[in-house]
mmCIF file of C-alpha atoms in Angstrom:
data_model
loop_
_atom_site.group_PDB
_atom_site.id
_atom_site.type_symbol
_atom_site.label_atom_id
_atom_site.label_comp_id
_atom_site.label_asym_id
_atom_site.label_seq_id
_atom_site.Cartn_x
_atom_site.Cartn_y
_atom_site.Cartn_z
ATOM 1 C CA MET A 1 107.467 52.201 1.005
ATOM 2 C CA HIS A 2 104.558 52.194 3.430
ATOM 3 C CA GLN A 3 107.011 53.133 6.143
ATOM 4 C CA ASN A 4 108.219 56.142 4.097
ATOM 5 C CA ARG A 5 104.634 57.275 3.572
ATOM 6 C CA PHE A 6 103.926 56.914 7.303
ATOM 7 C CA LEU A 7 107.054 58.904 8.214
ATOM 8 C CA SER A 8 106.095 61.632 5.676
ATOM 9 C CA PHE A 9 102.630 61.776 7.172
ATOM 10 C CA ILE A 10 104.120 62.160 10.662
ATOM 11 C CA ARG A 11 106.446 64.909 9.529
ATOM 12 C CA GLN A 12 103.630 66.840 7.852
ATOM 13 C CA GLY A 13 101.451 66.508 10.895
ATOM 14 C CA PHE A 14 104.258 67.752 13.105
ATOM 15 C CA ARG A 15 104.876 70.778 10.856
ATOM 16 C CA SER A 16 101.173 71.589 10.922
ATOM 17 C CA PHE A 17 101.178 71.365 14.700
ATOM 18 C CA ILE A 18 104.230 73.676 15.007
ATOM 19 C CA TRP A 19 102.642 76.241 12.680
ATOM 20 C CA THR A 20 99.393 76.115 14.668
ATOM 21 C CA VAL A 21 101.319 76.657 17.902
ATOM 22 C CA LEU A 22 103.307 79.583 16.439
ATOM 23 C CA ILE A 23 100.224 81.264 15.010
ATOM 24 C CA SER A 24 98.318 80.837 18.287
ATOM 25 C CA ALA A 25 101.257 82.225 20.282
ATOM 26 C CA GLY A 26 101.474 85.191 17.909
ATOM 27 C CA LEU A 27 97.780 86.009 18.270
ATOM 28 C CA ALA A 28 98.021 85.670 22.036
ATOM 29 C CA MET A 29 100.945 88.143 22.107
ATOM 30 C CA ILE A 30 98.919 90.649 20.044
ATOM 31 C CA ILE A 31 96.016 90.418 22.450
ATOM 32 C CA VAL A 32 98.306 90.809 25.461
ATOM 33 C CA VAL A 33 99.990 93.922 23.882
ATOM 34 C CA VAL A 34 96.679 95.487 23.030
ATOM 35 C CA MET A 35 95.245 94.871 26.513
ATOM 36 C CA ALA A 36 98.462 96.188 28.085
ATOM 37 C CA ARG A 37 98.257 99.332 26.016
ATOM 38 C CA LYS A 38 94.713 99.929 27.101
ATOM 39 C CA THR A 39 95.437 99.175 30.792
ATOM 40 C CA ASP A 40 98.869 100.711 31.326
ATOM 41 C CA ASP A 41 99.036 103.545 28.819
ATOM 42 C CA GLY A 42 95.365 104.571 28.825
ATOM 43 C CA PRO A 43 92.887 104.112 25.954
ATOM 44 C CA ILE A 44 93.928 103.119 22.502
ATOM 45 C CA HIS A 45 94.018 105.906 19.925
ATOM 46 C CA CYS A 46 91.415 105.581 17.173
ATOM 47 C CA PRO A 47 92.752 105.003 13.682
ATOM 48 C CA SER A 48 93.057 108.229 11.650
ATOM 49 C CA ASP A 49 93.622 106.637 8.296
ATOM 50 C CA THR A 50 89.884 106.131 7.505
ATOM 51 C CA LEU A 51 87.429 108.886 6.736
ATOM 52 C CA ARG A 52 85.022 107.604 9.319
ATOM 53 C CA TYR A 53 87.495 108.538 12.040
ATOM 54 C CA SER A 54 89.662 111.219 10.451
ATOM 55 C CA LEU A 55 86.697 113.558 9.766
ATOM 56 C CA ASN A 56 86.202 113.846 13.518
ATOM 57 C CA PHE A 57 89.383 116.016 13.625
ATOM 58 C CA ILE A 58 87.783 118.718 11.503
ATOM 59 C CA ALA A 59 85.503 120.957 13.569
ATOM 60 C CA PRO A 60 82.487 122.269 11.636
ATOM 61 C CA THR A 61 83.322 125.791 12.920
ATOM 62 C CA GLN A 62 86.671 125.453 11.004
ATOM 63 C CA LEU A 63 84.557 125.181 7.836
ATOM 64 C CA GLY A 64 82.196 128.008 8.639
ATOM 65 C CA VAL A 65 79.326 126.067 10.249
ATOM 66 C CA GLN A 66 78.524 128.092 13.397
ATOM 67 C CA ARG A 67 75.349 126.457 14.707
ATOM 68 C CA TRP A 68 73.148 123.391 14.267
ATOM 69 C CA GLN A 69 69.450 122.911 14.279
ATOM 70 C CA ILE A 70 67.715 119.588 15.045
ATOM 71 C CA GLY A 71 67.045 117.901 11.714
ATOM 72 C CA ASP A 72 70.108 119.164 9.883
ATOM 73 C CA TYR A 73 71.371 116.344 7.678
ATOM 74 C CA ALA A 74 73.700 115.613 4.747
ATOM 75 C CA ARG A 75 73.947 112.389 2.698
ATOM 76 C CA TYR A 76 77.097 111.291 0.845
ATOM 77 C CA ARG A 77 78.324 108.596 -1.459
ATOM 78 C CA HIS A 78 81.232 106.871 0.277
ATOM 79 C CA GLN A 79 83.707 104.871 -1.820
ATOM 80 C CA ARG A 80 86.804 102.972 -0.792
ATOM 81 C CA GLN A 81 89.305 101.056 -2.913
ATOM 82 C CA GLN A 82 89.965 97.468 -2.147
ATOM 83 C CA SER A 83 93.105 96.784 -0.071
ATOM 84 C CA THR A 84 94.804 93.808 1.535
ATOM 85 C CA LEU A 85 92.792 94.354 4.692
ATOM 86 C CA ASP A 86 89.553 95.995 3.533
ATOM 87 C CA ALA A 87 87.070 95.165 0.865
ATOM 88 C CA ALA A 88 85.989 97.758 -1.749
ATOM 89 C CA VAL A 89 83.037 99.922 -0.619
ATOM 90 C CA ASP A 90 80.431 101.864 -2.552
ATOM 91 C CA ARG A 91 77.560 102.956 -0.298
ATOM 92 C CA GLU A 92 75.483 105.830 0.969
ATOM 93 C CA VAL A 93 76.190 107.364 4.334
ATOM 94 C CA ALA A 94 74.489 110.184 6.284
ATOM 95 C CA PHE A 95 75.109 112.565 9.166
ATOM 96 C CA HIS A 96 71.983 113.802 11.007
ATOM 97 C CA ILE A 97 71.516 116.083 14.006
ATOM 98 C CA ILE A 98 68.731 114.306 16.031
ATOM 99 C CA ALA A 99 68.609 115.980 19.437
ATOM 100 C CA GLU A 100 70.256 118.565 21.717
ATOM 101 C CA LEU A 101 71.302 118.225 25.322
ATOM 102 C CA GLU A 102 72.897 120.319 28.115
ATOM 103 C CA LYS A 103 75.666 118.051 29.558
ATOM 104 C CA SER A 104 78.283 119.006 32.138
ATOM 105 C CA GLY A 105 77.722 122.655 31.435
ATOM 106 C CA THR A 106 78.171 122.125 27.685
ATOM 107 C CA HIS A 107 75.418 122.687 25.125
ATOM 108 C CA GLY A 108 75.831 119.899 22.626
ATOM 109 C CA HIS A 109 73.872 117.837 20.098
ATOM 110 C CA TRP A 110 73.422 114.183 19.251
ATOM 111 C CA MET A 111 74.605 113.296 15.774
ATOM 112 C CA ARG A 112 73.717 110.021 14.064
ATOM 113 C CA LYS A 113 76.013 108.518 11.466
ATOM 114 C CA SER A 114 74.298 105.997 9.232
ATOM 115 C CA GLY A 115 75.629 103.635 6.614
ATOM 116 C CA PHE A 116 79.305 103.447 7.563
ATOM 117 C CA ASP A 117 79.242 100.296 9.600
ATOM 118 C CA PRO A 118 76.670 97.594 8.690
ATOM 119 C CA ASP A 119 76.744 94.336 10.661
ATOM 120 C CA ARG A 120 76.086 91.251 8.535
ATOM 121 C CA ASN A 121 74.159 93.456 6.148
ATOM 122 C CA ILE A 122 71.983 94.769 8.940
ATOM 123 C CA PRO A 123 72.092 98.578 9.240
ATOM 124 C CA ARG A 124 74.127 99.895 12.155
ATOM 125 C CA ASP A 125 74.020 103.508 13.302
ATOM 126 C CA LEU A 126 76.659 105.357 15.373
ATOM 127 C CA TYR A 127 75.462 108.000 17.837
ATOM 128 C CA ARG A 128 77.765 110.768 19.111
ATOM 129 C CA TYR A 129 77.220 113.564 21.622
ATOM 130 C CA VAL A 130 79.219 116.390 19.946
ATOM 131 C CA THR A 131 79.569 120.149 19.748
ATOM 132 C CA VAL A 132 79.958 122.261 16.678
ATOM 133 C CA ASN A 133 83.499 122.991 17.921
ATOM 134 C CA ASP A 134 84.652 119.424 18.352
ATOM 135 C CA LEU A 135 83.682 115.987 16.930
ATOM 136 C CA ARG A 136 86.503 113.976 18.478
ATOM 137 C CA ILE A 137 85.765 110.764 20.413
ATOM 138 C CA THR A 138 86.820 111.122 24.067
ATOM 139 C CA ALA A 139 86.123 109.453 27.422
ATOM 140 C CA GLU A 140 83.575 112.140 28.190
ATOM 141 C CA TYR A 141 82.014 112.096 24.710
ATOM 142 C CA PRO A 142 82.265 108.475 23.518
ATOM 143 C CA LYS A 143 80.328 106.843 20.674
ATOM 144 C CA TYR A 144 77.458 104.430 20.839
ATOM 145 C CA GLN A 145 76.446 101.955 18.211
ATOM 146 C CA TYR A 146 73.054 100.491 17.457
ATOM 147 C CA THR A 147 72.438 97.564 15.193
ATOM 148 C CA HIS A 148 68.828 97.909 14.033
ATOM 149 C CA ASN A 149 66.385 95.873 16.169
ATOM 150 C CA TYR A 150 69.051 94.939 18.746
ATOM 151 C CA PHE A 151 70.426 96.593 21.910
ATOM 152 C CA PRO A 152 72.449 99.782 21.657
ATOM 153 C CA ILE A 153 75.877 99.607 23.320
ATOM 154 C CA LEU A 154 78.541 101.955 24.502
ATOM 155 C CA HIS A 155 81.583 101.574 22.284
ATOM 156 C CA ASP A 156 84.680 102.757 24.247
ATOM 157 C CA PHE A 157 87.379 101.032 22.276
ATOM 158 C CA CYS A 158 89.408 104.149 21.396
ATOM 159 C CA GLU A 159 89.754 107.840 21.983
ATOM 160 C CA GLN A 160 90.966 110.836 19.892
ATOM 161 C CA GLU A 161 91.579 113.452 22.590
ATOM 162 C CA ALA A 162 95.388 113.114 22.409
ATOM 163 C CA ILE A 163 95.461 114.257 18.768
ATOM 164 C CA PRO A 164 94.736 117.976 18.185
ATOM 165 C CA LEU A 165 92.209 119.252 15.684
ATOM 166 C CA ALA A 166 93.336 119.226 12.058
ATOM 167 C CA LYS A 167 95.361 121.931 10.442
ATOM 168 C CA LEU A 168 93.695 123.413 7.366
ATOM 169 C CA VAL A 169 95.628 124.926 4.502
ATOM 170 C CA LYS A 170 93.501 126.859 2.081
ATOM 171 C CA LEU A 171 94.215 125.999 -1.538
ATOM 172 C CA GLY A 172 91.627 128.158 -3.214
ATOM 173 C CA GLU A 173 87.977 128.659 -4.066
ATOM 174 C CA THR A 174 86.002 126.790 -6.658
ATOM 175 C CA LYS A 175 82.571 125.590 -7.805
ATOM 176 C CA ILE A 176 81.726 121.939 -7.329
ATOM 177 C CA GLU A 177 79.112 120.024 -9.265
ATOM 178 C CA THR A 178 77.266 117.614 -6.949
ATOM 179 C CA GLN A 179 74.014 115.646 -6.979
ATOM 180 C CA ALA A 180 72.708 118.354 -4.604
ATOM 181 C CA GLY A 181 73.524 121.108 -7.134
ATOM 182 C CA THR A 182 76.417 123.452 -7.909
ATOM 183 C CA LEU A 183 78.081 124.751 -4.740
ATOM 184 C CA GLU A 184 80.654 127.462 -4.060
ATOM 185 C CA CYS A 185 83.372 125.759 -2.080
ATOM 186 C CA ILE A 186 86.717 126.389 -0.387
ATOM 187 C CA HIS A 187 89.358 123.838 -1.228
ATOM 188 C CA TYR A 188 91.527 122.750 1.759
ATOM 189 C CA GLN A 189 94.496 120.430 2.403
ATOM 190 C CA VAL A 190 93.897 118.907 5.822
ATOM 191 C CA GLU A 191 96.761 117.706 7.991
ATOM 192 C CA ILE A 192 95.987 115.397 10.881
ATOM 193 C CA GLY A 193 98.577 114.436 13.425
ATOM 194 C CA THR A 194 102.342 114.812 13.192
ATOM 195 C CA GLY A 195 105.475 112.862 12.270
ATOM 196 C CA ARG A 196 104.922 109.263 11.149
ATOM 197 C CA ASP A 197 101.248 109.462 12.142
ATOM 198 C CA ARG A 198 100.591 112.456 9.886
ATOM 199 C CA LYS A 199 97.699 112.023 7.506
ATOM 200 C CA VAL A 200 96.731 114.335 4.670
ATOM 201 C CA LEU A 201 93.228 114.757 3.136
ATOM 202 C CA GLU A 202 91.756 117.087 0.604
ATOM 203 C CA ILE A 203 88.299 118.537 1.242
ATOM 204 C CA TRP A 204 85.953 120.978 -0.361
ATOM 205 C CA ALA A 205 83.755 122.813 2.105
ATOM 206 C CA SER A 206 80.793 125.134 2.324
ATOM 207 C CA PRO A 207 79.096 126.562 5.457
ATOM 208 C CA GLU A 208 75.740 125.874 3.726
ATOM 209 C CA ILE A 209 76.142 122.162 4.260
ATOM 210 C CA SER A 210 75.226 121.340 7.821
ATOM 211 C CA PRO A 211 76.160 119.533 9.965
ATOM 212 C CA LEU A 212 79.796 119.028 8.819
ATOM 213 C CA GLY A 213 80.262 121.786 6.295
ATOM 214 C CA LEU A 214 81.598 119.114 3.960
ATOM 215 C CA VAL A 215 80.919 118.859 0.237
ATOM 216 C CA ARG A 216 83.670 116.481 -0.912
ATOM 217 C CA ALA A 217 86.572 114.639 0.751
ATOM 218 C CA ARG A 218 89.485 112.680 -0.737
ATOM 219 C CA SER A 219 92.164 110.482 0.842
ATOM 220 C CA GLU A 220 94.549 108.036 -0.811
ATOM 221 C CA THR A 221 91.947 105.250 -0.734
ATOM 222 C CA GLU A 222 88.555 106.826 0.059
ATOM 223 C CA SER A 223 86.191 109.491 -1.222
ATOM 224 C CA LEU A 224 83.018 111.182 0.022
ATOM 225 C CA ASP A 225 80.712 113.082 -2.310
ATOM 226 C CA LEU A 226 77.579 115.053 -1.312
ATOM 227 C CA ILE A 227 74.311 113.602 -2.554
ATOM 228 C CA SER A 228 71.703 115.790 -0.678
ATOM 229 C CA PHE A 229 71.336 118.005 2.366
ATOM 230 C CA GLY A 230 68.614 119.844 4.230
ATOM 231 C CA ARG A 231 66.579 119.649 7.411
ATOM 232 C CA ASP A 232 64.395 116.744 8.516
ATOM 233 C CA PRO A 233 63.226 117.376 12.116
ATOM 234 C CA GLU A 234 60.987 114.221 12.081
ATOM 235 C CA VAL A 235 63.666 112.122 13.681
ATOM 236 C CA SER A 236 63.108 108.524 14.870
ATOM 237 C CA ILE A 237 65.227 107.627 17.942
ATOM 238 C CA PRO A 238 65.387 103.941 18.968
ATOM 239 C CA ARG A 239 63.308 103.474 22.169
ATOM 240 C CA LEU A 240 66.134 101.590 23.866
ATOM 241 C CA PHE A 241 68.508 104.482 23.228
ATOM 242 C CA GLN A 242 66.105 107.263 24.327
ATOM 243 C CA PRO A 243 67.344 107.389 27.938
ATOM 244 C CA VAL A 244 70.877 108.112 26.716
ATOM 245 C CA VAL A 245 69.740 110.833 24.357
ATOM 246 C CA GLU A 246 67.776 112.434 27.211
ATOM 247 C CA GLY A 247 70.851 112.316 29.528
ATOM 248 C CA VAL A 248 69.240 109.854 31.958
ATOM 249 C CA SER A 249 71.742 107.032 31.290
ATOM 250 C CA LYS A 250 75.317 106.659 29.946
ATOM 251 C CA LEU A 251 74.678 102.981 29.126
ATOM 252 C CA GLU A 252 77.753 102.001 31.108
ATOM 253 C CA ASN A 253 76.239 98.842 32.651
ATOM 254 C CA GLY A 254 74.809 97.049 29.694
ATOM 255 C CA CYS A 255 71.147 97.198 28.866
ATOM 256 C CA SER A 256 70.283 97.357 32.624
ATOM 257 C CA SER A 257 71.470 101.006 32.381
ATOM 258 C CA CYS A 258 68.151 101.698 30.667
ATOM 259 C CA HIS A 259 65.891 98.837 31.571
ATOM 260 C CA GLY A 260 66.553 98.314 35.256
ATOM 261 C CA LYS A 261 66.952 94.933 36.986
ATOM 262 C CA GLY A 262 64.448 93.178 34.681
ATOM 263 C CA CYS A 263 67.082 92.985 31.996
ATOM 264 C CA HIS A 264 69.556 90.195 32.719
ATOM 265 C CA ALA A 265 71.907 90.137 29.739
ATOM 266 C CA MET A 266 73.050 92.157 26.790
ATOM 267 C CA PHE A 267 73.324 90.416 23.443
ATOM 268 C CA PHE A 268 75.542 91.874 20.705
ATOM 269 C CA PRO A 269 73.764 91.015 18.582
ATOM 270 C CA PRO A 270 71.826 87.836 19.352
ATOM 271 C CA LYS A 271 71.857 85.098 16.747
#
């Protein structure tokens, strides 16, 4: 009897070992494939099935916003249903034009996205150099992220340049009740990508709402609803990110990009 228990114990341990090996091998293969895609086939394409990324394919000029001023902002309520991969979300997010810069012959602006991506319940902001004609993430116009009270970093995980701007199909005109008031809107169906990668959104837009021109957005799992908008030129830019905003640094070499040789390491974020 004791021998049977011992043999059963050995078998269970062996099975656990085999499963551990298989899982580890599977994870290793995924990492290798991802790294190979990034090395051999160029940068990885950003996901387009989340509003945070898919809205970049809608140029504000497509929705009637022709120019920005420093301080333009809009705040939204962002909701997402729970899925097998993502938790449910109900939070406030904001888009804010915080500075302008002439870069490579292009007159663009710095836009700050707040609220989309907290880190361990610490606020994290995303900074983008963009133009009113194009919000896509590219090698030339990447995104930066800044977890409050830590170091800003260049986030070059993915690009969106290979996917063209969205196709907008006008569905009609309507009035929308929002927390910011009643707004005259144009209702669009938005098509992003083609074939199996094609994504469809519905949006309600108004050129009065700068910077995006967006009043409401709907996907299968997410929604965005306007809370308030206006202009707040009293913008606070993190001191460590100021050289990037001014065009002095691209932050390509860690924090030494902005701090010189006195900064020996970049923590993301430190414990």
